[in-house]
Coordinates of C-alpha atoms and ligand atoms in Angstrom, one line a residue:
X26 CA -165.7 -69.8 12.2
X27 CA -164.9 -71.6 15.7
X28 CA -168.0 -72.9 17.1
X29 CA -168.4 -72.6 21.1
X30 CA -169.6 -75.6 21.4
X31 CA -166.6 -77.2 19.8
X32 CA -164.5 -79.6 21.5
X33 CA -161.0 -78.8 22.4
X34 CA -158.7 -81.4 22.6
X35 CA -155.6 -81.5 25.1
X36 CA -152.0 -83.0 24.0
X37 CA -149.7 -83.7 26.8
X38 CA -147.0 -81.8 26.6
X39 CA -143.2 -81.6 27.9
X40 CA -142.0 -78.5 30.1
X41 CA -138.8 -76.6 31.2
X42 CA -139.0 -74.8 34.4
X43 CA -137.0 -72.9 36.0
X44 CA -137.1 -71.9 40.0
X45 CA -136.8 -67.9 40.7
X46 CA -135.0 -68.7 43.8
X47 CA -132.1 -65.7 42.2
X48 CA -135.3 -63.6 40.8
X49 CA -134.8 -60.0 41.0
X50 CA -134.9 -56.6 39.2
X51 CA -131.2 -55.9 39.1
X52 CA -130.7 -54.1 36.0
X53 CA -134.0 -52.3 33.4
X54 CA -133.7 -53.9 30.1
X55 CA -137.3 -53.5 28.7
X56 CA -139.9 -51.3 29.6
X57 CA -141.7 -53.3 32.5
X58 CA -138.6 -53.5 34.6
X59 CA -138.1 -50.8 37.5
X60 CA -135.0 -50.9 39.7
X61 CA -136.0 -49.0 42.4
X62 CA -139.8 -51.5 43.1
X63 CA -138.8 -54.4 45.2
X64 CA -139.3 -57.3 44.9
X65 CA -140.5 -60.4 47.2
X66 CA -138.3 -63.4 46.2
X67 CA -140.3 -65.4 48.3
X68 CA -143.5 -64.6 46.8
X69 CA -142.1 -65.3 43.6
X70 CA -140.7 -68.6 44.3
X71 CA -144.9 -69.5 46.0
X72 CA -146.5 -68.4 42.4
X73 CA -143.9 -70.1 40.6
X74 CA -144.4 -73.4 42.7
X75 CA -148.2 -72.5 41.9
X76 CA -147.2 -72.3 38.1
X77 CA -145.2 -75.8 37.7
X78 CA -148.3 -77.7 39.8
X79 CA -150.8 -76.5 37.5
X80 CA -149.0 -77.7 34.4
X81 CA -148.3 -81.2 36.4
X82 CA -152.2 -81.5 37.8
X83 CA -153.0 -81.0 33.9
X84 CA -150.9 -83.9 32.8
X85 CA -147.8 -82.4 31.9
X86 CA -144.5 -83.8 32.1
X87 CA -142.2 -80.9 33.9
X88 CA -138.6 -81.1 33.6
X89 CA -136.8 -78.2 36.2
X90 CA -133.5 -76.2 35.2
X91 CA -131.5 -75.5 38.0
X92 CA -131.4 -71.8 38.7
X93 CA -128.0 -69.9 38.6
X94 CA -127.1 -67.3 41.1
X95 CA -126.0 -64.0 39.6
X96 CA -128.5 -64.8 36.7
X97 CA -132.1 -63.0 38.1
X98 CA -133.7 -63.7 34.7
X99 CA -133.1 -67.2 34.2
X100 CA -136.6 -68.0 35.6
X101 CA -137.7 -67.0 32.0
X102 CA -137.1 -70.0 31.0
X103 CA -138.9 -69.6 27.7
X104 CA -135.6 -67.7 26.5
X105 CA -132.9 -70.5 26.6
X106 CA -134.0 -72.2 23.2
X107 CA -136.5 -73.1 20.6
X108 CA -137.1 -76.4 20.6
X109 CA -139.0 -78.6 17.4
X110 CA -138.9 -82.3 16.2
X111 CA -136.0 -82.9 18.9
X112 CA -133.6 -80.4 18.0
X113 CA -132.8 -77.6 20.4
X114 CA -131.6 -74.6 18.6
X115 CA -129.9 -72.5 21.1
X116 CA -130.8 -69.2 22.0
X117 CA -128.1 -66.3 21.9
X118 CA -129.1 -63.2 24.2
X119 CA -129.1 -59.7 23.3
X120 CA -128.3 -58.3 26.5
X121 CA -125.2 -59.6 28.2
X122 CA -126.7 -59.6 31.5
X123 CA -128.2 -62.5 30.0
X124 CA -125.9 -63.4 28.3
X125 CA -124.6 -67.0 30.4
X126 CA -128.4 -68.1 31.0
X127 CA -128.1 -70.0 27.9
X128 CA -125.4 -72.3 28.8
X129 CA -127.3 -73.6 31.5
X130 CA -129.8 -74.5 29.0
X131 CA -127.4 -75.8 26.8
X132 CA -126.1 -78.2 29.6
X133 CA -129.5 -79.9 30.4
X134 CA -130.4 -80.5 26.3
X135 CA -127.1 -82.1 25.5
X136 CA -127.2 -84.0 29.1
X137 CA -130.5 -85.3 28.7
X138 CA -130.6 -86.7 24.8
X139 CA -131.7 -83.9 22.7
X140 CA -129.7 -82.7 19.7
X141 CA -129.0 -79.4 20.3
X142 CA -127.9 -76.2 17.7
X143 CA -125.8 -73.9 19.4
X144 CA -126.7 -70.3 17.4
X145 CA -124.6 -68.3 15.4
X146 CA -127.1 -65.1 15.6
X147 CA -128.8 -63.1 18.5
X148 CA -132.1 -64.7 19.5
X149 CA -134.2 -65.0 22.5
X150 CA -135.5 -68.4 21.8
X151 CA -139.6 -69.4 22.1
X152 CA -139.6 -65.6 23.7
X153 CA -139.5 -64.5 20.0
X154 CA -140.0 -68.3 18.2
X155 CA -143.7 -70.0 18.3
X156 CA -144.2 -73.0 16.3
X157 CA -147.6 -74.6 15.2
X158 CA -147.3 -78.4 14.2
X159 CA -150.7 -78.4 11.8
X160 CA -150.7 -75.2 10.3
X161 CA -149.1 -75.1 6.7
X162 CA -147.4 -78.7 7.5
X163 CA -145.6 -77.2 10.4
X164 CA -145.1 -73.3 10.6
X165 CA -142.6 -71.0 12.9
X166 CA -143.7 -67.7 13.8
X167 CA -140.9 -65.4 14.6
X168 CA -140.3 -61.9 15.8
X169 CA -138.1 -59.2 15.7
X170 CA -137.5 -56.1 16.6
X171 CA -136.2 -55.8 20.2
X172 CA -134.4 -59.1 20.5
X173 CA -134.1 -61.6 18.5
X174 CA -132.3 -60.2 15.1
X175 CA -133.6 -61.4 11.9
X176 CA -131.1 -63.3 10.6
X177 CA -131.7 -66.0 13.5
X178 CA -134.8 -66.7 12.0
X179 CA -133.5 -67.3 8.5
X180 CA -131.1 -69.7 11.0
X181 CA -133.9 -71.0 12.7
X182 CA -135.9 -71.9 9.3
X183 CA -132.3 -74.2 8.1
X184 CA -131.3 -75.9 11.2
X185 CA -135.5 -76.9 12.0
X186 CA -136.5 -77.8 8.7
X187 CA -140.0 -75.7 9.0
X188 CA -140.8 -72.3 7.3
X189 CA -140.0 -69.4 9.5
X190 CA -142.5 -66.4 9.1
X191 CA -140.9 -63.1 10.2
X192 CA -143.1 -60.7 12.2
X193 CA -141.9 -57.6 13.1
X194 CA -143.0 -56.2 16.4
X195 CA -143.2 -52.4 17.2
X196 CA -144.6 -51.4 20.4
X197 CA -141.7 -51.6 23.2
X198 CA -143.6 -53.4 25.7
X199 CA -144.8 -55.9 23.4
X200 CA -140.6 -56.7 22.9
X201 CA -140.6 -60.6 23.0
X202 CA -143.4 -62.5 20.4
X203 CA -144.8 -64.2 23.2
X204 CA -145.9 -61.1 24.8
X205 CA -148.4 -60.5 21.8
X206 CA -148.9 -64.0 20.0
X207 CA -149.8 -67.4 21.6
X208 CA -150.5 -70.8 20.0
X209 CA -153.5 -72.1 21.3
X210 CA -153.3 -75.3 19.7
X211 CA -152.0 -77.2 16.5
X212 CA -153.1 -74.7 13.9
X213 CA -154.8 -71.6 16.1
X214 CA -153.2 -68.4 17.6
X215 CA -154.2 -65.7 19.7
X216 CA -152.9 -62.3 18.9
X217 CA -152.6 -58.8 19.6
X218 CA -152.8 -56.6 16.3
X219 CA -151.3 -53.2 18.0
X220 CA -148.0 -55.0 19.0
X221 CA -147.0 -56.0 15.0
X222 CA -145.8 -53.7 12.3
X223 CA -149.4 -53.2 9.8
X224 CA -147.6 -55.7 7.1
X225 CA -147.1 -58.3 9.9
X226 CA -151.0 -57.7 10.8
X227 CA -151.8 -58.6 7.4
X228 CA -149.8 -61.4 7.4
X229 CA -151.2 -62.7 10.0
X230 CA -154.7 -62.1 9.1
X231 CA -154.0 -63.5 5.7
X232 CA -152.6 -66.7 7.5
X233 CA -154.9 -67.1 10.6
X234 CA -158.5 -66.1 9.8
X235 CA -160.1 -67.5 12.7
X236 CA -157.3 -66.3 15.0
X237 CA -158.6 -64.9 18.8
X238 CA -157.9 -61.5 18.5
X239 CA -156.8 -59.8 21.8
X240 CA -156.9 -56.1 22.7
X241 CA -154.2 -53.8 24.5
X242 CA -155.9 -54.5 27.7
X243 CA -155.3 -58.3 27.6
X244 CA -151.6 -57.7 26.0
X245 CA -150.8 -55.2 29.3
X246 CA -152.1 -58.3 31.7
X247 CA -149.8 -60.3 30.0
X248 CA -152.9 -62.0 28.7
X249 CA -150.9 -63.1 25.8
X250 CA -148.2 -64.4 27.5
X251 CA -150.2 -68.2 27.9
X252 CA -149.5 -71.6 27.6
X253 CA -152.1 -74.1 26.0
X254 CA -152.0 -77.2 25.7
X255 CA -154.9 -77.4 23.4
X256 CA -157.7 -77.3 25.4
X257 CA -156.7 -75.3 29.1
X258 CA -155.0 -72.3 29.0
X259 CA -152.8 -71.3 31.5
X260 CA -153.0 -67.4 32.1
X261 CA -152.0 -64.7 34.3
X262 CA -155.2 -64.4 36.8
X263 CA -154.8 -60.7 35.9
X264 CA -156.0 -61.4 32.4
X265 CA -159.5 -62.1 33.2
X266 CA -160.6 -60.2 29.8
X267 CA -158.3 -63.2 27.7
X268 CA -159.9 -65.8 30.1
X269 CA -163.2 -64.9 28.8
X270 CA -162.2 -64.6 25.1
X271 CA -160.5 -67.9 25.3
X272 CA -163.5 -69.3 26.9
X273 CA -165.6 -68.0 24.1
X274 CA -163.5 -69.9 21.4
X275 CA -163.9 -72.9 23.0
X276 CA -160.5 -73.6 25.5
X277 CA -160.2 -73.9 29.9
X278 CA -158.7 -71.0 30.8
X279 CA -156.9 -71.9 33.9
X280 CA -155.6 -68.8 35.9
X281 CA -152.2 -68.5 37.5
X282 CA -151.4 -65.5 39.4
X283 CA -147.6 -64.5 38.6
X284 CA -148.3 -61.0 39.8
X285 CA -144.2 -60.8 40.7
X286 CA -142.7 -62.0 38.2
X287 CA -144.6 -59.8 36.1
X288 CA -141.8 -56.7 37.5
X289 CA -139.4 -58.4 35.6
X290 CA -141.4 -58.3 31.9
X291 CA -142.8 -61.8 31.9
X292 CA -145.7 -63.8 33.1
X293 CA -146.8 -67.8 32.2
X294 CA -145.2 -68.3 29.1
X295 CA -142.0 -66.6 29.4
X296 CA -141.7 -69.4 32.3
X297 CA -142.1 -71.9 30.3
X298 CA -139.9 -73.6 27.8
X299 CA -141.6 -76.6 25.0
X300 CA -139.7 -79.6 24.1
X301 CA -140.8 -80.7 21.4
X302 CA -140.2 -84.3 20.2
Ligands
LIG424 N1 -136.6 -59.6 32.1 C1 -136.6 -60.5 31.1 C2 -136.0 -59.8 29.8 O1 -136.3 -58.6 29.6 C3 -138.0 -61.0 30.8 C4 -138.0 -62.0 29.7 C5 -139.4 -62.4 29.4 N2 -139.5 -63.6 28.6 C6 -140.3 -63.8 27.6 N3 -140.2 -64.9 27.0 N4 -141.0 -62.8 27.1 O2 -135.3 -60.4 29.1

């Protein structure tokens, strides 16, 4: 059992960011997205700003893509790749509105050093691809369903060297892993149970036993959608349910209000890309 009075430990971490200054709900492609709300660029670009000074006040080293114009999504920056042990493998979008969002990604890894893995399979990157360093001697979690296909994760698993668990996802809104499954440190993970297929729940029940479990309410805030980096937890303020069931096991939740961003289907952690050395 995880003791409250345990103490989390914080591991600083390397970020991709990038800007929503083109952020806008063009075109529906899950269920979150609705054409005809509008949306305040502006707005988007202040919570944003708010976002990428959080993760810098916490120690973070934040690394910014620069945005595309014609490419409203690429603010999920989460999307462009999966990134472990230095190699980038490259993510491959489902939707061709996407579709050039990741060679823009591919641009900065193979400008700035790291070995990158361009995909031969649909995948949405660390949308659909977490990885925990400690747990099992390194383990990738991976969804499918909406996105990513399975065959990327068999792809995943031989260009990254780490065993790839599938988990199939089933509830529409719940269409990216990170909407339902966060790593909250080395070997712990936050889930919702009603966004995975009842083998994957067992699964991961089987493989997490002390895993925070999170309810629909926290999954529809996005509560999910975090980014530890061991010890605080960076949230959508929304989530205030997640913030206090975070708390309880022990982490800082630290509140972010992406309130805009959240009409396109994301909040913290789609923002937010890991590179991993
Ligand atoms: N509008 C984007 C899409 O549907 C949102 C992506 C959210 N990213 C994420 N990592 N869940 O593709």
């Amino acid at each position: 059992m995880v003791s409250v009075n345990q103490e989390r430990t914080p591991r600083k971490r390397t970020y991709l960011l990038c800007p929503p200054e083109h952020f806008a709900v063009e075109y529906a492609i899950n269920p979150w997205m609705d054409t005809d709300e509008p949306v305040d660029v502006e707005l988007a670009v202040k919570q944003w700003e708010s976002l990428r000074e959080t993760l810098s006040r916490l120690g973070h080293t934040v690394h910014v893509l620069p945005p595309r114009a014609g490419l409203p999504d690429m603010v999920f920056a989460a999307n462009g790749a999966f990134v472990v042990d230095g190699t980038a493998y490259g993510a491959r979008f489902k939707h061709e509105q996407r579709a050039a969002e990741a060679a823009g990604h591919r641009d900065f890894y193979e400008s700035s050093g790291w070995r990158f893995v361009a995909p031969s399979e649909v995948n949405e990157g660390e949308g659909d691809f977490a990885y925990l360093p400690r747990a099992y001697g390194g383990l990738i979690l991976a969804g499918y369903g909406f996105r990513t296909e399975p065959a990327a994760h068999a792809e995943a698993q031989e260009m990254l060297n780490h065993p790839v668990v599938s988990l199939r996802l089933v509830d529409p809104r719940f269409y990216h892993l990170d909407t339902a499954l966060a790593v909250l440190d080395d070997e712990r993970v936050t889930y919702f149970p009603g966004a995975f297929s009842a083998a994957a729940q067992k699964v991961l029940a089987q493989l997490f036993p002390d895993a925070v479990l999170a309810d629909e309410v926290d999954a529809f805030a996005f509560g999910l959608n975090l980014v530890s980096d061991g010890r605080h937890v960076v949230l959508n303020a929304e989530a205030s349910g997640m913030a206090a069931k975070v708390a309880a096991a022990g982490y800082v939740p630290v509140p972010v209000d992406l309130s805009e961003l959240k009409k396109g289907g994301g909040s913290v952690k789609c923002c937010v890309a890991e590179l991993r050395h």
